[in-house]
Coordinates of C-alpha atoms and ligand atoms in Angstrom, one line a residue:
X1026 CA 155.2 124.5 130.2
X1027 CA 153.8 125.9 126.7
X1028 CA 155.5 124.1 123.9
X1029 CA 156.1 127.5 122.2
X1030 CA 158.5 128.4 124.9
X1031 CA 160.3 125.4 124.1
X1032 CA 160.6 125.4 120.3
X1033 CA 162.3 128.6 121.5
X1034 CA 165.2 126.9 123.0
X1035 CA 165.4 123.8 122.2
X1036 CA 164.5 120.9 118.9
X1037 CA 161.6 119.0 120.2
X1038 CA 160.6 115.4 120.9
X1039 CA 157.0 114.1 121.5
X1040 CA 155.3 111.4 121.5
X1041 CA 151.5 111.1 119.8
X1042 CA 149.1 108.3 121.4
X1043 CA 145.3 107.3 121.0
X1044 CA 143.1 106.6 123.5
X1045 CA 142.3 102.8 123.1
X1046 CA 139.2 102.0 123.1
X1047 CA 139.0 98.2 124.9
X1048 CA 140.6 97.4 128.7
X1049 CA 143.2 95.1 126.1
X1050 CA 144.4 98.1 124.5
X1051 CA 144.4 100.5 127.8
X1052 CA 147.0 97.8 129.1
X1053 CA 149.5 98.1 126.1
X1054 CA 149.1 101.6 126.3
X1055 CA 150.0 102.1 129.9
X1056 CA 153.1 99.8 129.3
X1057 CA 153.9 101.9 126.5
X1058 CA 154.1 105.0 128.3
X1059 CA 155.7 103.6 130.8
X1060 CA 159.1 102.6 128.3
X1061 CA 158.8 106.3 126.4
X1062 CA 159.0 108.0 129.6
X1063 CA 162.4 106.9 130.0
X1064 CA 163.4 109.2 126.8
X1065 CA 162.4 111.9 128.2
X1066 CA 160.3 113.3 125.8
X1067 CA 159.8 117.2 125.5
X1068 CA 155.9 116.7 125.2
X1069 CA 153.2 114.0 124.7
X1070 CA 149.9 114.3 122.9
X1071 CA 147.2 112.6 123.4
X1072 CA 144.2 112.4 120.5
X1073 CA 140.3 113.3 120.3
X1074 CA 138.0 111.1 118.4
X1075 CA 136.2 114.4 116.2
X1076 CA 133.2 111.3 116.0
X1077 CA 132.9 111.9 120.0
X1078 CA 133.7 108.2 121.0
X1079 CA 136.5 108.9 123.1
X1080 CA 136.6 112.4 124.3
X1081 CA 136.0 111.8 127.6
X1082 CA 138.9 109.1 127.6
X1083 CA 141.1 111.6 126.0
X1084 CA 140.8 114.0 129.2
X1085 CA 141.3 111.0 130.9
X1086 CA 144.7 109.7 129.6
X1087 CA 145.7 113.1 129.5
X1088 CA 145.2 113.4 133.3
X1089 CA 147.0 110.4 134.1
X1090 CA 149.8 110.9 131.6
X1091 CA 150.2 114.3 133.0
X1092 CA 149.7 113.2 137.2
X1093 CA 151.3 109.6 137.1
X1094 CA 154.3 110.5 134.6
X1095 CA 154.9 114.2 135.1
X1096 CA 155.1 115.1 131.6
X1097 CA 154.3 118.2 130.0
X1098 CA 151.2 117.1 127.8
X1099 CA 149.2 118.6 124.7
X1100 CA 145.8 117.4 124.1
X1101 CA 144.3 117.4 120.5
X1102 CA 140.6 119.3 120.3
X1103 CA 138.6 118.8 118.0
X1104 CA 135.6 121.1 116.5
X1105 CA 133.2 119.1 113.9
X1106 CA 130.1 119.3 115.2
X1107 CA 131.0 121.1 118.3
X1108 CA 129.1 124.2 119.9
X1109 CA 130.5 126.7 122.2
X1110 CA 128.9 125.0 125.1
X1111 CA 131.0 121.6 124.4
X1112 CA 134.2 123.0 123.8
X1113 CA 133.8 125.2 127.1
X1114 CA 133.4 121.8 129.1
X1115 CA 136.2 120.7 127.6
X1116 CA 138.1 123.5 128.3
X1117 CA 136.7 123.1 131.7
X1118 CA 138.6 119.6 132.3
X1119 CA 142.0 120.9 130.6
X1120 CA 142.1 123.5 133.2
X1121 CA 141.1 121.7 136.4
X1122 CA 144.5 119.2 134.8
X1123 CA 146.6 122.6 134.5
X1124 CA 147.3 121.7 130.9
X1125 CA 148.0 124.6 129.1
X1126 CA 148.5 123.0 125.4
X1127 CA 146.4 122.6 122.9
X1128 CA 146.3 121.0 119.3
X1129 CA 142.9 123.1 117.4
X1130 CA 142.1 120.9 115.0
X1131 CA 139.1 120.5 112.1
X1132 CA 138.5 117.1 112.7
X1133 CA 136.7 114.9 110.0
X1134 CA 132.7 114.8 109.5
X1135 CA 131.4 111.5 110.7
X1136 CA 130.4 109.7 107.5
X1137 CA 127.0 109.4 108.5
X1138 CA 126.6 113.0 109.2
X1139 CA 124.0 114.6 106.6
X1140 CA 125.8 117.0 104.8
X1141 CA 123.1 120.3 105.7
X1142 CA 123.9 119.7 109.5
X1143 CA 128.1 120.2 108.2
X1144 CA 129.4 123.1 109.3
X1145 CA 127.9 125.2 112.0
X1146 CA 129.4 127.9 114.9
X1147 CA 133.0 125.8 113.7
X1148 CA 133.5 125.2 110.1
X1149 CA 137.2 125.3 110.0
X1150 CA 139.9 124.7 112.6
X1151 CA 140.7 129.1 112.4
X1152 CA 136.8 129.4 113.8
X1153 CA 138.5 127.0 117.0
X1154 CA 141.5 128.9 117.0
X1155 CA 139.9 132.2 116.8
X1156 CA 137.5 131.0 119.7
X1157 CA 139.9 129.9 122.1
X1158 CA 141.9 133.1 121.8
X1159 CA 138.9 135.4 122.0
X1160 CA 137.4 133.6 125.0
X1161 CA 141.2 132.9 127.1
X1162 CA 143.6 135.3 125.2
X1163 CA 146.9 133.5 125.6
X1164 CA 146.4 131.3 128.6
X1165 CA 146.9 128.3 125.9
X1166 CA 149.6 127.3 123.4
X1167 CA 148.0 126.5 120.5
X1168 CA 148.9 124.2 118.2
X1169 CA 147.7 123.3 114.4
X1170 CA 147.7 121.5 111.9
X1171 CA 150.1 121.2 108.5
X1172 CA 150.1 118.9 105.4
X1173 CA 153.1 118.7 103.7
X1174 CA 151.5 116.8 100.8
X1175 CA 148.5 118.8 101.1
X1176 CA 145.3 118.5 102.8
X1177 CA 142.6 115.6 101.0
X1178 CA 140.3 118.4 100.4
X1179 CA 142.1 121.9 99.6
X1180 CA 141.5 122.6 96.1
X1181 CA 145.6 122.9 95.8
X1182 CA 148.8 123.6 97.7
X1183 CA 148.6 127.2 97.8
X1184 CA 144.5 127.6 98.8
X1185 CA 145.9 125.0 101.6
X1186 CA 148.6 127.2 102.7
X1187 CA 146.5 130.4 102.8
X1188 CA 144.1 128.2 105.0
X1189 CA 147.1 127.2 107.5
X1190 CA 148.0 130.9 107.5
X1191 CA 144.5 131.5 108.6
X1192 CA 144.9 129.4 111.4
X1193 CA 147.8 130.8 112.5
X1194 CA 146.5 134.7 112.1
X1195 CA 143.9 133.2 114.4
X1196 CA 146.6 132.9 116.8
X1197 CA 148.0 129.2 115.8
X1198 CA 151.4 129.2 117.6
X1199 CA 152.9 126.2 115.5
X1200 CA 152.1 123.8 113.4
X1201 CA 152.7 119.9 113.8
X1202 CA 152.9 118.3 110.4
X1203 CA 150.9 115.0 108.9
X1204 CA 153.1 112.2 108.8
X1205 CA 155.4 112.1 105.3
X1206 CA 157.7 109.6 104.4
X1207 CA 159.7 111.3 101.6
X1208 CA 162.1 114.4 103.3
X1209 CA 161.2 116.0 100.0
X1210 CA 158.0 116.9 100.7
X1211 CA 158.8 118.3 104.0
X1212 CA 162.0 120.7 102.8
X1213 CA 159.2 121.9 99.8
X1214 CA 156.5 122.7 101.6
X1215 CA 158.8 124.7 104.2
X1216 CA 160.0 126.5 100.9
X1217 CA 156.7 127.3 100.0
X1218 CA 155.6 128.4 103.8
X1219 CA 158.7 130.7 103.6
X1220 CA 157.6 132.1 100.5
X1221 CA 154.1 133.1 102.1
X1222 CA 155.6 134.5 105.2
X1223 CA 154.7 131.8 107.6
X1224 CA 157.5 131.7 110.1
X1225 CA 156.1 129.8 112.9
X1226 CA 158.0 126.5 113.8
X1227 CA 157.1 123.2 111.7
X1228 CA 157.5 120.2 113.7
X1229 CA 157.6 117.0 111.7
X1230 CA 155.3 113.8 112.4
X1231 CA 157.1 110.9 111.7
X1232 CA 156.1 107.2 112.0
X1233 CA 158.4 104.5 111.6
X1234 CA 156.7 101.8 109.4
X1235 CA 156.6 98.3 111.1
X1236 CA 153.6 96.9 109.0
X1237 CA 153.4 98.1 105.6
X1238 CA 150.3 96.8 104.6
X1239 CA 149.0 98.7 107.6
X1240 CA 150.5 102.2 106.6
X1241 CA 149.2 102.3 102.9
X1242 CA 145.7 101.9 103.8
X1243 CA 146.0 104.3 106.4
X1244 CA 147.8 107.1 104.4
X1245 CA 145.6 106.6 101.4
X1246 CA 142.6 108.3 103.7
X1247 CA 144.7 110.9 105.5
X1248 CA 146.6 112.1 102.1
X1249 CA 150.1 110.9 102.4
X1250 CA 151.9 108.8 100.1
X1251 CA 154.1 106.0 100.7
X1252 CA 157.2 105.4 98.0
X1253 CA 156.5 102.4 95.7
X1254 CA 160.6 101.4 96.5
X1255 CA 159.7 101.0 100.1
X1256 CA 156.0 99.4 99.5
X1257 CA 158.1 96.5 97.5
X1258 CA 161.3 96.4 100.2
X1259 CA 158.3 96.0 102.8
X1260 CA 155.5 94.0 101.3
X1261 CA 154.8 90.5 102.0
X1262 CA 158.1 90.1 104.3
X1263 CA 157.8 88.7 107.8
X1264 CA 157.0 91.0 110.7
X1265 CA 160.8 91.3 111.9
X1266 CA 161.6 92.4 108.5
X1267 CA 159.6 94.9 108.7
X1268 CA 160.4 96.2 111.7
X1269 CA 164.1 96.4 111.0
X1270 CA 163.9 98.2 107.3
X1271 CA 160.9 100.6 108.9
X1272 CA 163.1 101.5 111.6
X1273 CA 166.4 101.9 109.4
X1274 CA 164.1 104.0 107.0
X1275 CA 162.7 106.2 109.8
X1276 CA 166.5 106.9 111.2
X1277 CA 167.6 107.9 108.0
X1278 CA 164.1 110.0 107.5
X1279 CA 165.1 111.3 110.6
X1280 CA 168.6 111.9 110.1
X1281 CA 168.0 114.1 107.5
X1282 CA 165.4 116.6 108.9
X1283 CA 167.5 117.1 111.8
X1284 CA 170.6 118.0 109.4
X1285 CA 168.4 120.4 108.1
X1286 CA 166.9 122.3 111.1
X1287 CA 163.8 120.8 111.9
X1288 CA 162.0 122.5 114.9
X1289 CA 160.8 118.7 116.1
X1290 CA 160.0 115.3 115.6
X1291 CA 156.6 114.1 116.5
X1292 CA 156.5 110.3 116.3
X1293 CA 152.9 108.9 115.8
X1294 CA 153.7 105.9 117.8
X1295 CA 150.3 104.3 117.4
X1296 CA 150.4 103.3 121.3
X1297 CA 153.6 100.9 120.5
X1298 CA 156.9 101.6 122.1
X1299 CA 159.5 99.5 120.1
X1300 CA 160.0 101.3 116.9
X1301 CA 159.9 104.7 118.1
X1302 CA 162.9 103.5 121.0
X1303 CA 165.2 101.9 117.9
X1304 CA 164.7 105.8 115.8
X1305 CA 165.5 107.8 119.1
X1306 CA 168.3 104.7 120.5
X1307 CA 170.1 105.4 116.8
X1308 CA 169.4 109.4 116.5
X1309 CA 170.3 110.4 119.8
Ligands
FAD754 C1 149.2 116.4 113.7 C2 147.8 116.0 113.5 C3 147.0 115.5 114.5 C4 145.7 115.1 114.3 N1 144.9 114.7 115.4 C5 143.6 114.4 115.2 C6 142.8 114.0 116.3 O1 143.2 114.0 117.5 N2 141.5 113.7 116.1 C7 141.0 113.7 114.8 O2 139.8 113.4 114.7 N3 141.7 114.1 113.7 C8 143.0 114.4 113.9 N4 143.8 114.8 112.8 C9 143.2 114.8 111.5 C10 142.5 116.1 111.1 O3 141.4 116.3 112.0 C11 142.0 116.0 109.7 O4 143.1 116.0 108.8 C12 141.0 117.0 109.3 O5 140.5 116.6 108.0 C13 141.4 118.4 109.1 O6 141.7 119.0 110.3 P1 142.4 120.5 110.3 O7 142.5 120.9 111.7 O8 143.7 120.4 109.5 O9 141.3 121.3 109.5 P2 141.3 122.7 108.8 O10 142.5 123.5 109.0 O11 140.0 123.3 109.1 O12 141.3 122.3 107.2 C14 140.4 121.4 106.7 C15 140.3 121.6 105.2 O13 139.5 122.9 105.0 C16 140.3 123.8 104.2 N5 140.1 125.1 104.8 C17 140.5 125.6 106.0 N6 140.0 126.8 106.2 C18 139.3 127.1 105.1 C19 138.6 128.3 104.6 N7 138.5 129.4 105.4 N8 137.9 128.2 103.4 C20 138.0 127.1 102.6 N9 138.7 126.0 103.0 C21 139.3 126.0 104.2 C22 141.8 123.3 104.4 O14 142.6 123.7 103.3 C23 141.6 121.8 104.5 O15 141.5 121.3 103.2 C24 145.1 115.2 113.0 C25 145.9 115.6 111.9 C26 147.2 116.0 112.2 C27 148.1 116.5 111.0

């Protein structure tokens, strides 16, 4: 089923995953899968290393998520250094899996990549977008990308916004957010979406904390910010700690988007199961 149909009906709630990249981590993951399922999610997504390391394995988790578990499943695709030819093989495996969502994404530049071979046939994710829909008109939901804090390189909130209005022109059917951790930022940049006409739904990522230490490095490369009151709550306490105060966070965080209307939650489970059961055990 396309996940637009459903944001028509109903508040979503999905489940991100990576594909792992050693047997170790393919173990956890099926495990992991195999606890979520029993929440029923709405959707699951499954992501695409833009460096090319695990794109096959993407299809691959994708196809047994989709056979083994039933579920209705998006797959991210990514376009940095991508030519028509490779995202047509792609497209190739989504349809022989009868998926029929899609998450069109930029993806980032490997760091070794010299910067004259940057750009190409798919500069932005609107050229992907804009692709997809010329070449298969609507026979995918598409999906994109929002940052509620902004994106690391937009020269400012509003050039950003005009960018994720691009993608949507393109034909973008809604927009799953980077994780945030302060509500503010989400009800803000929903303000300001309003304000430039951007109507489609917004669902919210949302990862519950269980390793602080973890989460700040990671946000400071992906543009999110952390509070300082929950860095010091968090920092240097023992791993159950953690994971209680993360969780309790995340239900609140949680809580409060759903008062106010959210179209979804999207937890970035990081292939772990036990955080993301205590948010949607309290929530639901
Ligand atoms: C929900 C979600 C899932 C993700 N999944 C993955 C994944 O599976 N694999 C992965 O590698 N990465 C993933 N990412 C990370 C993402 O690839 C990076 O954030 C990347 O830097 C930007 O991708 P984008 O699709 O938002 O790019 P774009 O929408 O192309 O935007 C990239 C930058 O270019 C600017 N821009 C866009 N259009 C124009 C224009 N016409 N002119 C000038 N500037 C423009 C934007 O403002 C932004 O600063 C994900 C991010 C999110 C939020």
């Amino acid at each position: 089923m396309k996940i637009s149909e459903m944001l028509k009906t109903r508040r979503t709630v999905s489940f991100e995953f990576f594909p792992p990249k050693k047997e170790e981590g393919e173990n956890v993951l099926y495990e992991t899968i195999k606890e979520l399922v029993d929440y029923k999610p709405d959707f699951v997504s499954v992501t695409y290393g833009a460096g090319g390391s695990t794109q096959e394995k993407t299809v691959e988790w994708t196809t047994h998520i989709k056979k083994v578990h039933g579920l209705t499943t998006m797959m991210h695709l990514t376009c940095v250094a991508a030519d028509e030819d490779s995202i047509d093989r792609i497209t190739g495996a989504v349809d022989a899996i009868n998926v029929q969502n899609l998450l069109a994404l930029r993806g980032d530049y490997p760091a070794d990549m010299p910067i004259e071979q940057r750009g190409g046939k798919f500069r932005y994710a609107s050229d992907l977008v804009a692709y997809l829909r010329k070449k298969h008109g609507d026979k995918y939901c598409l999906g994109v990308a929002g940052y509620p804090e902004g994106h690391p390189e937009a020269s400012g909130m509003d050039a950003d916004i005009e960018n994720l209005k691009r993608k949507l022109d393109a034909g973008g059917d809604f927009i799953i957010s980077q994780l945030f951790f302060d509500n503010e930022h989400y009800f803000r940049y929903m303000d300001r979406l309003e304000k430039a006409g951007i109507t489609a739904p917004v669902v919210a990522g949302i990862m519950p904390i269980i390793n602080i230490a973890q989460v700040v490095r990671f946000t400071q490369m992906c543009g999110a910010t952390v509070p300082q009151y929950l860095v010091e709550k968090m920092d240097g306490k023992s791993e159950k700690n953690q994971f209680m105060t993360g969780v309790e966070y995340a239900v609140e965080q949680c809580r409060g988007l759903l008062a106010a209307g959210v179209a979804g939650l999207h937890f970035y489970t990081l292939n772990k199961h036990g955080a993301t059961e205590a948010v949607l055990d309290r929530i639901r």
